[in-house]
XYZ file of C-alpha atoms in Angstrom:
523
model
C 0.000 0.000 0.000
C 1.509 3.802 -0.804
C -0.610 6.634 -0.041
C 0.234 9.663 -2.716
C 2.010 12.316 -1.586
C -0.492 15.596 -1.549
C -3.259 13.735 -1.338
C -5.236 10.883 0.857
C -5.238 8.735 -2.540
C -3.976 4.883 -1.385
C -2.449 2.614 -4.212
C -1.869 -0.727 -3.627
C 0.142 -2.474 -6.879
C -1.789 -5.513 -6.656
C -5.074 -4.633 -6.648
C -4.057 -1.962 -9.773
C -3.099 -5.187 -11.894
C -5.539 -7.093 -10.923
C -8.597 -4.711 -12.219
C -6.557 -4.137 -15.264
C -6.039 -8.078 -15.872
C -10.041 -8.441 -15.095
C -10.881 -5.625 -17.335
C -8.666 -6.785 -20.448
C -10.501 -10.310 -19.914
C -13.952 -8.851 -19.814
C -13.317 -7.330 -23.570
C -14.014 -9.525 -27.124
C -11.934 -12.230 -28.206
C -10.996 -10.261 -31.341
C -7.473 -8.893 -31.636
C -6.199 -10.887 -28.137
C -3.200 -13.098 -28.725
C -3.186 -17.005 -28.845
C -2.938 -18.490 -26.072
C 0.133 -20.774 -25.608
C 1.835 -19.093 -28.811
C 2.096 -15.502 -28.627
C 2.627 -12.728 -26.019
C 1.528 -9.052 -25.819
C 2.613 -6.053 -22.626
C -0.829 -4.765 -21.430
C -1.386 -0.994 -20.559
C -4.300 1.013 -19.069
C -5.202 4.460 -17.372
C -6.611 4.432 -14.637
C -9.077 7.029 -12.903
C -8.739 7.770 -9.103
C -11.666 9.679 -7.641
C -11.344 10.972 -4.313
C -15.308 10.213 -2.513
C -16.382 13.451 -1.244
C -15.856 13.502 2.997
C -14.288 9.818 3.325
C -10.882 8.011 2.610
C -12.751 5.675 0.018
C -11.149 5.365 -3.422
C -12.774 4.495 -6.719
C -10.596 2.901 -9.022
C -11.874 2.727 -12.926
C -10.195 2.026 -15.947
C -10.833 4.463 -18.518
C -8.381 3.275 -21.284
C -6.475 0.270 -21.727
C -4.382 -0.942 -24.872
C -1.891 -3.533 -26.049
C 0.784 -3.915 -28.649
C 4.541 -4.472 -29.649
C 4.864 -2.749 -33.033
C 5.661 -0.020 -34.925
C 5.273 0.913 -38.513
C 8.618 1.723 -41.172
C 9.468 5.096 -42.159
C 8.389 4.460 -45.655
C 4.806 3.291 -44.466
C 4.076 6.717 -42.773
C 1.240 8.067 -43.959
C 1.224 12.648 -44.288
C -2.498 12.298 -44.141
C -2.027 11.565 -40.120
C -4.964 8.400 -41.386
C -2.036 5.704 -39.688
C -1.051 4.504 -36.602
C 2.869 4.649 -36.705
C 3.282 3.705 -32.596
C 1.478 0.623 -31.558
C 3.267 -0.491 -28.282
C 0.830 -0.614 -25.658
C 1.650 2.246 -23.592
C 0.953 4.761 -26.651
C -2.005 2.961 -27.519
C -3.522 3.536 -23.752
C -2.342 7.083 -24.102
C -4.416 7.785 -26.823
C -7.456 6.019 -25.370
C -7.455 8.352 -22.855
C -7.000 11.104 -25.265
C -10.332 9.983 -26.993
C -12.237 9.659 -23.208
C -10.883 13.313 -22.170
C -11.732 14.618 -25.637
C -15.873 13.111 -24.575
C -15.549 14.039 -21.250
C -14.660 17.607 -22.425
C -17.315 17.794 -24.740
C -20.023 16.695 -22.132
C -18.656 19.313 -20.170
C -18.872 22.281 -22.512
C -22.391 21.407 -23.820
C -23.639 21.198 -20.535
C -24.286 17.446 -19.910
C -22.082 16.732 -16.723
C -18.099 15.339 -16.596
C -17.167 13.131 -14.237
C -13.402 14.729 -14.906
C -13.879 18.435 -15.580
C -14.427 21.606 -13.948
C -14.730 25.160 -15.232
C -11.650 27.186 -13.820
C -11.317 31.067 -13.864
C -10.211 31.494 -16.855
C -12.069 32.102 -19.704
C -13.050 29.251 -21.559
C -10.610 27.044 -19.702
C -11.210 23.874 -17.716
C -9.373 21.705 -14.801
C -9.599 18.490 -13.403
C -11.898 18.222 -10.665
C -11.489 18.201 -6.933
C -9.979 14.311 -5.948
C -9.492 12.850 -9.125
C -6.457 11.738 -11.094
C -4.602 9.369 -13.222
C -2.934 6.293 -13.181
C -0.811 4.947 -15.493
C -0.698 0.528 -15.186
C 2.024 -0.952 -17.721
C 2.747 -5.088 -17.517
C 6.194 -4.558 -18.629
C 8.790 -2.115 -17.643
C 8.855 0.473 -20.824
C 11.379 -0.261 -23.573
C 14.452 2.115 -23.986
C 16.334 3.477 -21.195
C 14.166 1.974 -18.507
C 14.830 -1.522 -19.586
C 18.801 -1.047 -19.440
C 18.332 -2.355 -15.969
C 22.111 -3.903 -14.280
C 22.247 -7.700 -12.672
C 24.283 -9.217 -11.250
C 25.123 -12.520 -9.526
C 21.885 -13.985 -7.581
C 20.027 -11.829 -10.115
C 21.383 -12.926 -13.632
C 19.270 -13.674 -16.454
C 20.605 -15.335 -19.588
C 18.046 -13.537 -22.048
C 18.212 -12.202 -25.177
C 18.699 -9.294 -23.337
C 21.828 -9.948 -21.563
C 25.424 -9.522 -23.209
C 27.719 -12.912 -23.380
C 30.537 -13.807 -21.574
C 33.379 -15.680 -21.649
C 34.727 -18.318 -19.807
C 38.541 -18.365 -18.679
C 39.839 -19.963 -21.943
C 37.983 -17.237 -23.845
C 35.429 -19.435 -25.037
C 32.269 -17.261 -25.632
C 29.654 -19.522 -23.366
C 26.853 -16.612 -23.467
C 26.158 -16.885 -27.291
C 23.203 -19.115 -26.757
C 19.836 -18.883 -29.608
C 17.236 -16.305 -28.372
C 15.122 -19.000 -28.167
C 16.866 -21.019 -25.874
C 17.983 -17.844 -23.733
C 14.614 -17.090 -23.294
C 13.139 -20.207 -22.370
C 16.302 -20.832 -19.668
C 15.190 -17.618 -18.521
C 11.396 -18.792 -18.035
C 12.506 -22.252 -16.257
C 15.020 -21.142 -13.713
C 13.968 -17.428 -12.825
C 10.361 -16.885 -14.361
C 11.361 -12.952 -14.988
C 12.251 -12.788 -18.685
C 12.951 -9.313 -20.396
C 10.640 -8.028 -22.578
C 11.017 -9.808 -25.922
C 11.574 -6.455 -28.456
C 12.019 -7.133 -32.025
C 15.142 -7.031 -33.240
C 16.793 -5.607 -36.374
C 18.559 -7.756 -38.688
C 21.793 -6.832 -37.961
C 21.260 -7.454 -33.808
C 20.033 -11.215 -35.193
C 22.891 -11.219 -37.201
C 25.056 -10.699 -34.669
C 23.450 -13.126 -32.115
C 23.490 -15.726 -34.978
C 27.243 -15.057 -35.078
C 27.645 -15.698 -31.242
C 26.029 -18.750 -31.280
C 28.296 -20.562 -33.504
C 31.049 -19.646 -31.693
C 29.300 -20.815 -28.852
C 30.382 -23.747 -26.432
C 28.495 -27.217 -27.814
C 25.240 -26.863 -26.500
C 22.578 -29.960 -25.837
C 20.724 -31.043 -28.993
C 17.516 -29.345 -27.053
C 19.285 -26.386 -27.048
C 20.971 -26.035 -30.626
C 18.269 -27.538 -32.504
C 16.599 -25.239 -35.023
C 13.517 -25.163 -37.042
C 9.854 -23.901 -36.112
C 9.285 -25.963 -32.741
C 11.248 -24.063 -29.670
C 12.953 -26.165 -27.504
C 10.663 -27.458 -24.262
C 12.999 -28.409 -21.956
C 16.562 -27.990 -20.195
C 17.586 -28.447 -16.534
C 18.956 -26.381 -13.942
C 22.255 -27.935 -14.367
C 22.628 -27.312 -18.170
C 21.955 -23.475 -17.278
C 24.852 -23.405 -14.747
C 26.840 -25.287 -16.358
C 26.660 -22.941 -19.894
C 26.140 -19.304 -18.108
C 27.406 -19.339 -14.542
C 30.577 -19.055 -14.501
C 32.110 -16.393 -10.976
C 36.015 -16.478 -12.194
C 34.335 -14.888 -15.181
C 32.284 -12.671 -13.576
C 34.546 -11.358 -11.739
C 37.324 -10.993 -14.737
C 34.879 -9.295 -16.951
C 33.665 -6.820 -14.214
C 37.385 -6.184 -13.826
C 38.000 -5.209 -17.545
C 34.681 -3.323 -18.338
C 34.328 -1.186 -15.029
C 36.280 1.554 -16.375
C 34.635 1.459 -19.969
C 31.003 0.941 -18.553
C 28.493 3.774 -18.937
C 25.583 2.308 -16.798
C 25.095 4.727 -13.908
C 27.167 3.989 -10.480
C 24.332 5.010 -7.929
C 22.037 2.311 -10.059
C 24.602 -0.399 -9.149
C 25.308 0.276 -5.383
C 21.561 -0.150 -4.881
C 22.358 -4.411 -5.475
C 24.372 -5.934 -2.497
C 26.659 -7.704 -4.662
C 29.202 -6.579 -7.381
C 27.111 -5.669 -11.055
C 28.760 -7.747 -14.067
C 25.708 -7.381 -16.855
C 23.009 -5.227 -17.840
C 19.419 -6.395 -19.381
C 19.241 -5.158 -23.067
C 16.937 -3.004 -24.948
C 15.938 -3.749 -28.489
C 15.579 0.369 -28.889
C 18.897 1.913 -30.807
C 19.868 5.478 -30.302
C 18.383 7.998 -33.000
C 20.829 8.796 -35.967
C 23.392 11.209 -35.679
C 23.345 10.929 -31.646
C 25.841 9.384 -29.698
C 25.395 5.437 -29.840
C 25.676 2.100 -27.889
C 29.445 0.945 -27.395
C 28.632 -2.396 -27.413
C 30.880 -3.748 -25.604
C 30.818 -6.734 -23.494
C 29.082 -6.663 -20.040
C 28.147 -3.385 -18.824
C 30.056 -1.138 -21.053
C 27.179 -2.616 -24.378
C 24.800 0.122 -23.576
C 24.908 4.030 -22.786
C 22.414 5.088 -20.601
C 20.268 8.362 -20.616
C 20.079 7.919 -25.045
C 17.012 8.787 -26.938
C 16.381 5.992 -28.706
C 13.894 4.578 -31.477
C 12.088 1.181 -31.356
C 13.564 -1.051 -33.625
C 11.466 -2.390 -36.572
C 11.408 -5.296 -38.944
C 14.553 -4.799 -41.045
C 13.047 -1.170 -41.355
C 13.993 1.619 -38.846
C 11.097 3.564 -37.422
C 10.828 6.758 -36.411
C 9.277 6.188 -33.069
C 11.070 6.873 -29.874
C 10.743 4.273 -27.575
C 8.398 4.035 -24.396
C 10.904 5.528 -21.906
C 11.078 8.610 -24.110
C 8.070 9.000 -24.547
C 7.212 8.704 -21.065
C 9.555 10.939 -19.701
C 7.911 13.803 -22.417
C 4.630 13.206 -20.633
C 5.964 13.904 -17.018
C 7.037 17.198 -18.421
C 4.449 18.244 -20.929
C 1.686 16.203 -19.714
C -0.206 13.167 -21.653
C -2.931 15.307 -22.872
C -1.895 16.241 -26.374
C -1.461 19.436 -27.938
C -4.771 20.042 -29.008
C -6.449 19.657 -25.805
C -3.765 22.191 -23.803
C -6.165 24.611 -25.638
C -9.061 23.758 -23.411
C -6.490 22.710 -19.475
C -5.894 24.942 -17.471
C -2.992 23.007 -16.700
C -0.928 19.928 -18.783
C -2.168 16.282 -17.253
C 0.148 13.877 -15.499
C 0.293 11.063 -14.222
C 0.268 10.560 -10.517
C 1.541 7.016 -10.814
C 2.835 4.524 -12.820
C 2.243 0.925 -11.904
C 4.822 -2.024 -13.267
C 3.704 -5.412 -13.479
C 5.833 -8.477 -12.142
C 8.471 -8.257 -14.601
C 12.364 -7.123 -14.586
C 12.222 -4.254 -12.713
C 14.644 -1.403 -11.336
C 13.247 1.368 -9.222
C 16.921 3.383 -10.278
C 16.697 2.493 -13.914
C 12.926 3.951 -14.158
C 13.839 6.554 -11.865
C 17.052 7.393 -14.420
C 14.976 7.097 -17.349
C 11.780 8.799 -16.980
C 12.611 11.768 -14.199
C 16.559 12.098 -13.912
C 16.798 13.032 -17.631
C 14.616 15.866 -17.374
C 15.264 17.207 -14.282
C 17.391 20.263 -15.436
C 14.151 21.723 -17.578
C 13.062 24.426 -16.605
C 11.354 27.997 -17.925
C 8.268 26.164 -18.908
C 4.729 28.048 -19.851
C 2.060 28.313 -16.919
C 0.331 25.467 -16.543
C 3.411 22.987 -17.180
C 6.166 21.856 -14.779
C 8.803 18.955 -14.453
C 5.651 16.406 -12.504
C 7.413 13.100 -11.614
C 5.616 9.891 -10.552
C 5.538 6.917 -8.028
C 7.045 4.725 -8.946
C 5.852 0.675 -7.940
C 5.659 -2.611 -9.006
C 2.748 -5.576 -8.538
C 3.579 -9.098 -7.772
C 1.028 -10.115 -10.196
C 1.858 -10.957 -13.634
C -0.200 -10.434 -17.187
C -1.199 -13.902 -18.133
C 0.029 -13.106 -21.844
C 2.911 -11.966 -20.900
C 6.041 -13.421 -22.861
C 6.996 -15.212 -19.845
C 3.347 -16.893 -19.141
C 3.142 -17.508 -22.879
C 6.097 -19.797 -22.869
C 5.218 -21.751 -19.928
C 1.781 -22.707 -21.480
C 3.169 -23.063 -24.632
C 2.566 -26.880 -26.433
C 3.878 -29.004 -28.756
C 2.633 -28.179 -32.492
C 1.673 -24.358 -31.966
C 5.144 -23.100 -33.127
C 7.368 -20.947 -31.840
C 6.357 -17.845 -29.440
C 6.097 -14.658 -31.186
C 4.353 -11.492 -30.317
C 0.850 -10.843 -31.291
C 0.427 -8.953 -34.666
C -2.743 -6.857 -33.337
C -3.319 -3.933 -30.650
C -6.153 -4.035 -29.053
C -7.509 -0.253 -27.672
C -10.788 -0.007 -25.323
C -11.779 3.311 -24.079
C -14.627 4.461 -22.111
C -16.550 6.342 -24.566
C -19.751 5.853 -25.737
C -18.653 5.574 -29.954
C -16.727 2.424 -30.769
C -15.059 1.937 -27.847
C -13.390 -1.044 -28.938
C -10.442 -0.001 -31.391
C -7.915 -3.368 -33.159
C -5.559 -2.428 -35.132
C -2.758 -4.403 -37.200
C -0.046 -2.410 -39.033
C -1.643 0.714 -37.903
C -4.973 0.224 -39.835
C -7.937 -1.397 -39.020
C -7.469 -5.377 -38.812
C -9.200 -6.951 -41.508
C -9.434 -4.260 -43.868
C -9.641 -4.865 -47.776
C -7.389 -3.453 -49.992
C -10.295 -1.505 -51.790
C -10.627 0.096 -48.205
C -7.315 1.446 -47.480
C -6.940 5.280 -47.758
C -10.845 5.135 -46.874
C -12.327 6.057 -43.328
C -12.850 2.206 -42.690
C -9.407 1.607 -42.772
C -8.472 4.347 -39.930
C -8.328 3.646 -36.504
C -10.238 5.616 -33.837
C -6.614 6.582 -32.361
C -4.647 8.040 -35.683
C -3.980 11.607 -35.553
C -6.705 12.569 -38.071
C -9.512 10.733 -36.352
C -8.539 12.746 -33.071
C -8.068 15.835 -35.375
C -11.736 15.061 -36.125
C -13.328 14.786 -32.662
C -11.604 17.801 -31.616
C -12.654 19.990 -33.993
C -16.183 18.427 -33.264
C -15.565 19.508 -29.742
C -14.752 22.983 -30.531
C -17.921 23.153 -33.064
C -20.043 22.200 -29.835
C -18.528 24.888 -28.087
C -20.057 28.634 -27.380
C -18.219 30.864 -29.172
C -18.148 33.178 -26.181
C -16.766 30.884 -23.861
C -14.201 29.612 -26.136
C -10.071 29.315 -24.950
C -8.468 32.774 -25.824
C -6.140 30.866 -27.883
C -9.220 29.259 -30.138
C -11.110 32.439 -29.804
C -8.146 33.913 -31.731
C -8.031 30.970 -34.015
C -11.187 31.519 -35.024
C -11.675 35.078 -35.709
C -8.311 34.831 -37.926
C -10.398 31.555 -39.907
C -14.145 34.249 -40.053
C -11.658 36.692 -41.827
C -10.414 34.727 -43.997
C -13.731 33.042 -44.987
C -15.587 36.314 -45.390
C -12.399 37.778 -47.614
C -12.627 34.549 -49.930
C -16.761 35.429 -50.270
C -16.241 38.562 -51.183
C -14.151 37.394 -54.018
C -16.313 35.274 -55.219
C -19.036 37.210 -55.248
C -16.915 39.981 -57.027
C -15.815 37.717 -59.754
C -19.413 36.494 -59.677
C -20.588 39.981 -60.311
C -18.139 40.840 -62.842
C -18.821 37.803 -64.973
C -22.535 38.176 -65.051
C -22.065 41.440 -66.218
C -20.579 40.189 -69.192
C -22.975 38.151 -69.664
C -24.099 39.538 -73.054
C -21.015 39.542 -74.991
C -19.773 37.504 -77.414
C -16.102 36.845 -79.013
C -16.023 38.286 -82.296
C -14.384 35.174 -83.979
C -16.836 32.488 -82.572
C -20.018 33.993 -81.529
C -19.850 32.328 -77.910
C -20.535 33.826 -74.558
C -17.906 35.417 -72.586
C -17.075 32.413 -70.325
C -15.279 33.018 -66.776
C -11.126 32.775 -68.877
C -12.181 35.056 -71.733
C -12.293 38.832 -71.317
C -15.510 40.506 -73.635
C -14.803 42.606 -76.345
C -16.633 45.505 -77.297
């Protein structure tokens, strides 16, 4: 239990997952993964409302999404009609965009919010009295936050953790990713978060595991069916190794770029750091990848790595931090807040998890802003973590996974729910619509509710609803500039309009016709 600071609001981790978990199993079948075969992070807002004269709670989701992929560069659409970020904690983020864009709207035509209320200023609006927001993620956020050190009693041989070598230099850390993770699942049952990898990070795994020690046939064997089984012994046998722990801790120490104060909060020496799939945006600095803890800089923006092609995206922990400074309410709606959004508290799943790496990663790096319009201000969260785990998580989806259902991959859909009253239920694949024709793309029925022209689209149909005399200063503005210019382009047409019919009557010379709109009359 952690009672917010500022407020009598108490979070407990556990029951936060658990009505996430119940809500995500109450929705349709439709766009969930497969049991058994593939594996999806779950995210959701959550609303806290203070009750009025009592210490009582209530908790209710208002947006919840899932999702592990992003879109190319070259499959960007200008039109704003695609979805380029579908990792769950964007899509949940946008739900809630849609449910504060309703709630606003019931509030300004005079219905009742259960969020808003009018502030001082004119045409502006604040949350009410007692409430605020929540944000649940199943998986620590990919990108800086998932750089997270280990260390002896905490190593995990992932496909997030760098290889090491044994005392005669053999490389015994090179195993498959499919074997790494599945060791992972059997001995420790806290895998990292499975993000896909470029070709050139497969490449380079492919490399290390040829010149790998000899590994069991369970382990080395290839083909669609992932191994099912290896023992305790096998694992310490191939990874554990302490002479080489303690020789690779002594070369990379000086070289290593992970913070100090993360690794003084473990009780034993750091050799390792979990891996993010996220690479550092062009033409910043860049990864050293080097062995052990000098692979990874820490404190990088970075992008989420697509399929062969890079994506523009930044990656969760980016992202994140950017909301605890500018809010998670969007651009648009700042025009209606009094003040930017934030979230109180963000809620991890059972997963790997570092209280210094999230810390790091979402507040440390933006710390030094400062100078920021009324309204905004540097807002950091709690930070906790629930012992309960997402039943689809990559971890729970290899444990129930069976002969004959292939190997574990993520699921190709995100799922968004929302609590509005207009297709709440949003799945998307490739950021369209799932199960669109081709006939349909480019069309409204291929564009989900969450793309940046669909939100364009309920906002302006929020500011439509709107009195013009108790419209934002800033709109107000916006839309006595947009009168202007309408009435300017109607009194040109009805010029030209005039100045045509006038000439109604004459005729070219050569031809006979009418004087059309291009020809000029002659006497």
């Amino acid at each position: 239990m952690f009672t917010m600071a500022g407020s009598r609001h108490v979070v407990a981790p556990d029951e936060i997952a658990k009505l996430c978990y119940e809500h995500f199993d109450e929705l349709p079948r439709r766009g969930k993964p497969e049991p058994g075969r593939e594996w999806t992070p779950l995210a959701a807002v959550v609303k806290m409302s203070q009750c009025a004269n009592s210490n009582k709670v209530e908790k209710e989701v208002v947006s919840l999404g899932t999702g592990t992929k992003c879109i190319g560069q070259t499959a960007m659409s200008p039109k704003g009609d695609v979805l380029n970020d579908s990792h769950a904690e964007v899509i949940a983020r946008r739900g809630c965009i849609r449910y504060l864009i309703h709630e606003l709207h019931r509030a300004v035509t005079g219905k009742g919010s259960s969020v808003y209320c009018q502030s001082m200023h004119q045409g502006k609006w604040r949350l009410q009295p007692g409430i605020s927001f929540l944000l649940f993620i199943s998986h620590t956020p990919c990108g800086d936050a998932s750089i997270i050190p280990v260390n002896g009693s905490h190593f995990q041989p992932s496909a997030s953790v760098t290889s090491i070598k044994n005392n005669q230099g053999t490389d015994i850390g090179g195993l498959k990713r499919k074997a790494e993770v599945l060791i992972s699942v059997q001995n420790f049952n806290r895998p990292t978060r499975g993000e896909k990898d470029t070709e050139e990070t497969k490449q380079e795994d492919i490399l290390m595991s040829k010149r790998a020690s000899p590994l069991p046939t369970s382990l080395s064997k290839t083909g669609d069916e992932c191994p099912q089984n290896t023992s305790a012994k096998t694992h310490q046998e191939t990874i554990l190794h302490s002479s080489a722990y303690s020789e690779l801790a002594r070369n990379t120490s000086s070289a290593s770029s992970i913070n100090h104060t993360v690794c003084e909060s473990f009780n034993s020496p750091v050799y390792d750091t979990l891996r993010t799939g996220a690479k550092s945006v062009p033409g910043g600095l860049t990864d050293p990848l080097q062995p052990g803890l000098g692979y990874h800089s820490t404190g990088l923006l970075r992008v989420k790595p697509g399929r062969g092609e890079p994506t523009l995206s930044l990656s969760c922990s980016d992202k994140m931090a950017r909301w605890g400074v500018v809010g998670f309410q969007g651009a648009l709606l700042s025009h209606y807040l009094e003040e930017a959004l934030y979230f109180s508290t963000v809620v991890v799943g059972k997963c790997p998890f570092s209280q210094d790496a999230m810390q790091r990663a979402l507040i440390t790096r933006c710390s030094y802003v400062s100078d920021l319009p009324a309204g905004f201000s540097v807002s950091p969260p709690v930070f906790l973590q629930a012992k309960l785990e997402f039943p689809f998580s990559q971890a729970q989806t290899l444990l129930q996974h069976k002969s004959g259902q292939g190997c574990v991959t993520p699921c190709g859909a995100a799922v968004s729910w929302c609590n509005v009253p207009d297709q709440p239920l949003d799945v998307t694949a490739n950021g369209i619509k799932q199960g669109v024709t081709k006939r349909a793309l480019g069309t409204s029925k291929a564009r989900s509710a969450l793309c940046k022209l669909e939100l364009f689209h309920s906002f302006l149909s929020l500011v439509s609803s709107t009195d013009a005399s108790v419209l934002p200063d800033s709109l107000r503005l916006c839309a006595e500039v947009a009168a202007r210019r309408h009435f300017r382009n109607r009194i040109r047409r009805e010029s030209l309009d005039d100045s045509i019919s006038g000439f109604g009557s004459g005729r070219h010379r050569s031809c006979g016709n009418f004087v059309g709109k291009r020809c000029r009359p002659v006497g």
